[in-house]
Amino acid sequence: MAASMFRRAELLRSVRTSVHSLWLHGSAAPPLPQAKFFPPVEGVMLPTGSFKGRVAFITGGGTGLGRAMTTTLSQLGAQCVIASRKLDVLQKTAEEISSQTGNKVHVVQLDVRDPEAVSRCVDQVESLTGLPDVIINNAAGNFVCPSERLSPNAWKSITDIVLNGTAFVTLELGKRLIQSQRGASFLAITTIYAESGSGFVVPSASAKAGVEALYKSLASEWGRYGHRFNIIQPGPIRTKVIRFDGGEYVSMAGEFNELRRVTPDQWNIIGMMTRSTKGS
């Protein structure tokens, strides 16, 4: 009996150590198997020519997500204008996308933090293509930093790009579209932690939350002018019914979710121990 109890205690310590290790190092664990049942679909959902005759303006369009969105819009027939601070990157991207899709991609240098630069940029866009039908506020900045180490300049550099930059572009283009009696679709790129908040990226979380409030506010005010405002949170993407995030949000949020990595044998031991202590 004593030997059996000793073995149980050893097994319990083993299980506790394994679970504790998983909680601390869960990010290093191998990917879960369910992804194989739902492989990503990489094709475009919209039919060819969906954006023919339309103009799309994309900030941060030279790299990453902005480049990908520009490529898809160009494939669907849109005349695209991409803008960022790095003109050489923009030009290279524009040439590559144009050669791939057969549609002209224009480039405009822009620092979204400067409202006067935004105004000059929009002047240039109007002369190149006319006012856009689609405006994508994709330009962003972020870095990971303990909040006690944040300097005022660090805070300002992120909020100027993410919140002020989005506001300057949206308001400048929105005012001109209203004056021209033209509708448009505005899209902003945010993140899931704009809703929940997150440590170590506090300027980004705060600025992205501000962007979401900006778009919700303008949707209620400018909808009457034919302006539509949408937000996507890449990775987790929310719709009216469900988050298309493969369960990422609930997986991260649940306190005990890492127990999914406990093995069947370990669960057998835990169950045995639970039953033996019932009513104690």
Short mmCIF file of C-alpha atoms in Angstrom, two decimals:
data_model
loop_
_atom_site.label_atom_id
_atom_site.label_comp_id
_atom_site.label_asym_id
_atom_site.label_seq_id
_atom_site.Cartn_x
_atom_site.Cartn_y
_atom_site.Cartn_z
CA MET A 1 0.00 0.00 0.00
CA ALA A 2 2.80 2.40 0.95
CA ALA A 3 4.66 1.57 -2.27
CA SER A 4 1.49 2.21 -4.32
CA MET A 5 0.95 5.59 -2.66
CA PHE A 6 4.59 6.48 -3.28
CA ARG A 7 4.22 5.67 -7.00
CA ARG A 8 1.07 7.80 -7.17
CA ALA A 9 2.88 10.73 -5.58
CA GLU A 10 5.75 10.39 -8.03
CA LEU A 11 3.36 10.27 -10.99
CA LEU A 12 1.47 13.31 -9.71
CA ARG A 13 4.72 15.27 -9.42
CA SER A 14 5.57 14.22 -12.98
CA VAL A 15 2.21 15.40 -14.30
CA ARG A 16 2.43 18.69 -12.41
CA THR A 17 5.93 19.29 -13.76
CA SER A 18 4.79 18.55 -17.32
CA VAL A 19 1.77 20.84 -17.12
CA HIS A 20 3.80 23.64 -15.51
CA SER A 21 6.41 23.31 -18.23
CA LEU A 22 3.72 23.49 -20.91
CA TRP A 23 2.32 26.68 -19.41
CA LEU A 24 5.74 28.27 -19.37
CA HIS A 25 6.89 27.04 -22.75
CA GLY A 26 3.63 26.45 -24.63
CA SER A 27 4.73 28.62 -27.57
CA ALA A 28 7.53 26.18 -28.31
CA ALA A 29 5.16 23.21 -28.52
CA PRO A 30 4.59 21.53 -31.91
CA PRO A 31 1.55 22.64 -33.94
CA LEU A 32 -1.75 20.99 -33.14
CA PRO A 33 -3.04 18.44 -35.65
CA GLN A 34 -6.43 19.96 -36.48
CA ALA A 35 -4.90 22.35 -39.06
CA LYS A 36 -4.53 19.48 -41.53
CA PHE A 37 -8.33 19.14 -41.77
CA PHE A 38 -8.81 22.76 -42.87
CA PRO A 39 -5.97 23.73 -45.21
CA PRO A 40 -5.92 27.41 -46.24
CA VAL A 41 -7.50 28.36 -49.56
CA GLU A 42 -5.15 30.69 -51.41
CA GLY A 43 -7.32 31.60 -54.39
CA VAL A 44 -9.24 34.89 -54.72
CA MET A 45 -12.94 34.65 -53.87
CA LEU A 46 -14.11 37.53 -56.09
CA PRO A 47 -14.66 37.08 -59.83
CA THR A 48 -12.23 38.50 -62.38
CA GLY A 49 -12.79 42.20 -63.07
CA SER A 50 -14.58 42.91 -59.78
CA PHE A 51 -12.63 46.16 -59.35
CA LYS A 52 -12.36 47.18 -62.99
CA GLY A 53 -12.70 50.95 -63.31
CA ARG A 54 -12.02 51.46 -59.60
CA VAL A 55 -9.11 53.25 -57.94
CA ALA A 56 -7.57 51.89 -54.74
CA PHE A 57 -5.24 53.88 -52.49
CA ILE A 58 -3.12 51.81 -50.07
CA THR A 59 -0.77 53.21 -47.43
CA GLY A 60 2.15 50.98 -46.57
CA GLY A 61 1.56 49.29 -49.91
CA GLY A 62 5.18 48.51 -50.67
CA THR A 63 5.63 45.52 -48.38
CA GLY A 64 3.86 42.80 -46.41
CA LEU A 65 0.09 42.86 -46.12
CA GLY A 66 -0.17 46.13 -48.07
CA ARG A 67 1.69 44.62 -51.00
CA ALA A 68 -0.50 41.50 -50.90
CA MET A 69 -3.71 43.55 -50.92
CA THR A 70 -2.40 45.72 -53.74
CA THR A 71 -1.55 42.64 -55.79
CA THR A 72 -5.02 41.17 -55.33
CA LEU A 73 -6.82 44.42 -56.10
CA SER A 74 -4.68 44.89 -59.20
CA GLN A 75 -5.45 41.33 -60.30
CA LEU A 76 -9.15 42.14 -59.95
CA GLY A 77 -8.82 45.15 -62.24
CA ALA A 78 -8.24 48.07 -59.87
CA GLN A 79 -5.91 50.93 -60.69
CA CYS A 80 -3.80 51.07 -57.52
CA VAL A 81 -1.83 53.85 -55.86
CA ILE A 82 0.59 52.79 -53.14
CA ALA A 83 2.15 55.20 -50.66
CA SER A 84 4.86 55.08 -48.00
CA ARG A 85 8.04 56.87 -46.98
CA LYS A 86 10.42 54.62 -48.96
CA LEU A 87 10.07 55.56 -52.60
CA ASP A 88 12.60 53.00 -53.86
CA VAL A 89 10.67 50.14 -52.21
CA LEU A 90 7.39 51.44 -53.65
CA GLN A 91 8.78 51.68 -57.17
CA LYS A 92 10.18 48.15 -57.08
CA THR A 93 6.89 46.76 -55.76
CA ALA A 94 4.84 48.71 -58.32
CA GLU A 95 6.93 47.41 -61.21
CA GLU A 96 6.68 43.83 -60.02
CA ILE A 97 2.92 43.95 -59.47
CA SER A 98 2.28 45.75 -62.78
CA SER A 99 4.29 43.15 -64.69
CA GLN A 100 2.38 40.38 -62.93
CA THR A 101 -1.16 41.76 -63.35
CA GLY A 102 -0.89 43.94 -66.45
CA ASN A 103 -2.43 46.89 -64.59
CA LYS A 104 -0.59 50.11 -63.81
CA VAL A 105 0.39 50.64 -60.15
CA HIS A 106 1.22 54.25 -59.24
CA VAL A 107 3.54 55.31 -56.42
CA VAL A 108 3.38 58.37 -54.18
CA GLN A 109 5.82 59.13 -51.39
CA LEU A 110 4.09 59.87 -48.09
CA ASP A 111 4.80 60.26 -44.40
CA VAL A 112 1.36 59.76 -42.84
CA ARG A 113 2.48 61.50 -39.64
CA ASP A 114 2.59 64.87 -41.44
CA PRO A 115 -0.85 66.32 -42.29
CA GLU A 116 0.64 68.70 -44.86
CA ALA A 117 2.38 65.79 -46.57
CA VAL A 118 -0.93 63.93 -46.59
CA SER A 119 -2.62 66.89 -48.30
CA ARG A 120 0.12 67.07 -50.95
CA CYS A 121 -0.10 63.32 -51.48
CA VAL A 122 -3.85 63.47 -52.07
CA ASP A 123 -3.29 66.32 -54.57
CA GLN A 124 -0.92 64.02 -56.43
CA VAL A 125 -3.35 61.09 -56.32
CA GLU A 126 -6.11 63.27 -57.74
CA SER A 127 -3.87 64.30 -60.63
CA LEU A 128 -2.82 60.69 -61.34
CA THR A 129 -6.08 58.79 -61.02
CA GLY A 130 -8.77 60.97 -59.54
CA LEU A 131 -10.12 60.41 -56.05
CA PRO A 132 -10.03 56.77 -54.95
CA ASP A 133 -12.99 54.46 -54.52
CA VAL A 134 -11.13 52.29 -51.99
CA ILE A 135 -8.88 53.64 -49.22
CA ILE A 136 -6.83 51.18 -47.16
CA ASN A 137 -5.06 52.52 -44.09
CA ASN A 138 -2.38 49.89 -43.68
CA ALA A 139 0.69 51.92 -42.66
CA ALA A 140 1.75 51.00 -39.13
CA GLY A 141 4.62 50.74 -36.70
CA ASN A 142 5.21 48.67 -33.59
CA PHE A 143 7.87 47.30 -31.28
CA VAL A 144 7.88 45.16 -28.15
CA CYS A 145 8.97 46.98 -25.00
CA PRO A 146 8.26 46.82 -21.24
CA SER A 147 6.02 49.78 -20.50
CA GLU A 148 8.26 51.04 -17.70
CA ARG A 149 10.97 51.55 -20.34
CA LEU A 150 8.81 53.54 -22.77
CA SER A 151 10.01 57.05 -23.54
CA PRO A 152 7.69 59.86 -24.70
CA ASN A 153 9.32 59.66 -28.15
CA ALA A 154 8.68 55.91 -28.34
CA TRP A 155 5.02 56.46 -27.49
CA LYS A 156 4.72 59.31 -29.99
CA SER A 157 6.40 57.45 -32.86
CA ILE A 158 3.82 54.66 -32.77
CA THR A 159 0.70 56.72 -32.09
CA ASP A 160 1.68 59.27 -34.76
CA ILE A 161 1.85 56.58 -37.45
CA VAL A 162 -1.02 54.34 -36.39
CA LEU A 163 -3.67 56.69 -35.01
CA ASN A 164 -2.78 60.14 -36.30
CA GLY A 165 -1.68 58.84 -39.69
CA THR A 166 -4.92 56.92 -40.18
CA ALA A 167 -6.93 59.96 -39.09
CA PHE A 168 -5.06 62.40 -41.35
CA VAL A 169 -5.47 60.18 -44.45
CA THR A 170 -9.10 59.32 -43.71
CA LEU A 171 -10.18 62.87 -42.95
CA GLU A 172 -8.34 64.44 -45.91
CA LEU A 173 -9.75 61.99 -48.42
CA GLY A 174 -13.16 61.88 -46.76
CA LYS A 175 -13.61 65.65 -46.91
CA ARG A 176 -12.68 65.77 -50.59
CA LEU A 177 -14.97 62.86 -51.44
CA ILE A 178 -17.86 64.52 -49.60
CA GLN A 179 -17.24 67.77 -51.48
CA SER A 180 -17.24 65.82 -54.75
CA GLN A 181 -20.40 63.93 -53.71
CA ARG A 182 -18.68 60.59 -54.14
CA GLY A 183 -18.93 57.50 -51.97
CA ALA A 184 -15.98 55.29 -51.05
CA SER A 185 -15.00 52.27 -49.01
CA PHE A 186 -12.50 52.80 -46.18
CA LEU A 187 -10.60 49.92 -44.61
CA ALA A 188 -8.28 50.04 -41.59
CA ILE A 189 -5.94 47.30 -40.44
CA THR A 190 -5.96 46.80 -36.66
CA THR A 191 -5.33 43.85 -34.33
CA ILE A 192 -7.23 41.68 -31.89
CA TYR A 193 -5.49 43.24 -28.90
CA ALA A 194 -7.05 46.57 -29.79
CA GLU A 195 -10.11 45.14 -28.01
CA SER A 196 -8.48 43.33 -25.13
CA GLY A 197 -5.35 45.42 -24.58
CA SER A 198 -1.92 43.82 -24.29
CA GLY A 199 1.18 44.32 -22.24
CA PHE A 200 4.51 45.13 -23.90
CA VAL A 201 2.83 46.75 -26.95
CA VAL A 202 0.89 49.43 -25.10
CA PRO A 203 1.35 52.27 -27.65
CA SER A 204 0.20 50.00 -30.47
CA ALA A 205 -2.78 48.66 -28.50
CA SER A 206 -3.86 52.18 -27.56
CA ALA A 207 -3.45 53.57 -31.08
CA LYS A 208 -5.22 50.63 -32.75
CA ALA A 209 -8.10 50.97 -30.29
CA GLY A 210 -8.30 54.63 -31.28
CA VAL A 211 -8.43 53.67 -34.97
CA GLU A 212 -11.36 51.35 -34.28
CA ALA A 213 -13.19 54.12 -32.40
CA LEU A 214 -12.45 56.52 -35.27
CA TYR A 215 -13.94 54.18 -37.86
CA LYS A 216 -17.00 53.33 -35.78
CA SER A 217 -17.62 57.03 -35.22
CA LEU A 218 -17.22 57.98 -38.88
CA ALA A 219 -19.41 55.07 -39.98
CA SER A 220 -22.27 56.55 -37.97
CA GLU A 221 -21.63 60.09 -39.21
CA TRP A 222 -20.48 59.68 -42.82
CA GLY A 223 -22.60 56.72 -43.91
CA ARG A 224 -25.08 59.26 -45.28
CA TYR A 225 -22.42 60.40 -47.78
CA GLY A 226 -21.99 56.90 -49.17
CA HIS A 227 -18.89 56.15 -47.12
CA ARG A 228 -18.42 52.65 -45.75
CA PHE A 229 -15.98 51.90 -42.95
CA ASN A 230 -14.60 48.47 -42.16
CA ILE A 231 -11.84 47.10 -39.97
CA ILE A 232 -9.97 43.82 -40.19
CA GLN A 233 -7.73 42.28 -37.54
CA PRO A 234 -5.34 40.11 -39.54
CA GLY A 235 -4.79 36.71 -38.01
CA PRO A 236 -8.03 36.73 -36.07
CA ILE A 237 -10.65 38.38 -38.31
CA ARG A 238 -14.06 39.08 -36.82
CA THR A 239 -17.33 39.02 -38.73
CA LYS A 240 -20.85 39.68 -37.37
CA VAL A 241 -21.22 35.98 -36.43
CA ILE A 242 -17.83 34.35 -35.78
CA ARG A 243 -14.10 35.03 -35.61
CA PHE A 244 -12.26 33.50 -38.54
CA ASP A 245 -9.16 32.82 -36.50
CA GLY A 246 -9.03 29.05 -36.22
CA GLY A 247 -9.87 29.33 -32.52
CA GLU A 248 -6.80 31.46 -31.76
CA TYR A 249 -8.60 33.95 -29.50
CA VAL A 250 -10.30 31.40 -27.26
CA SER A 251 -7.20 29.24 -27.30
CA MET A 252 -5.11 32.06 -25.88
CA ALA A 253 -7.80 33.36 -23.53
CA GLY A 254 -8.74 30.21 -21.59
CA GLU A 255 -6.76 29.76 -18.38
CA PHE A 256 -6.67 25.98 -18.67
CA ASN A 257 -6.33 25.60 -22.43
CA GLU A 258 -2.75 24.36 -22.21
CA LEU A 259 -4.11 21.19 -20.59
CA ARG A 260 -4.85 20.04 -24.15
CA ARG A 261 -1.22 18.95 -24.21
CA VAL A 262 -1.65 16.52 -21.29
CA THR A 263 -1.36 12.96 -22.62
CA PRO A 264 -4.12 10.32 -22.25
CA ASP A 265 -1.97 8.42 -19.75
CA GLN A 266 -1.51 11.54 -17.69
CA TRP A 267 -5.27 12.16 -17.75
CA ASN A 268 -5.80 8.61 -16.50
CA ILE A 269 -3.53 9.34 -13.55
CA ILE A 270 -5.24 12.67 -12.83
CA GLY A 271 -8.66 10.98 -12.99
CA MET A 272 -7.57 8.24 -10.63
CA MET A 273 -6.22 10.75 -8.15
CA THR A 274 -9.34 12.92 -8.42
CA ARG A 275 -11.61 9.98 -7.68
CA SER A 276 -9.49 8.89 -4.73
CA THR A 277 -9.83 12.30 -3.07
CA LYS A 278 -13.61 12.73 -3.66
CA GLY A 279 -15.39 13.90 -0.54
CA SER A 280 -12.20 14.61 1.37
#
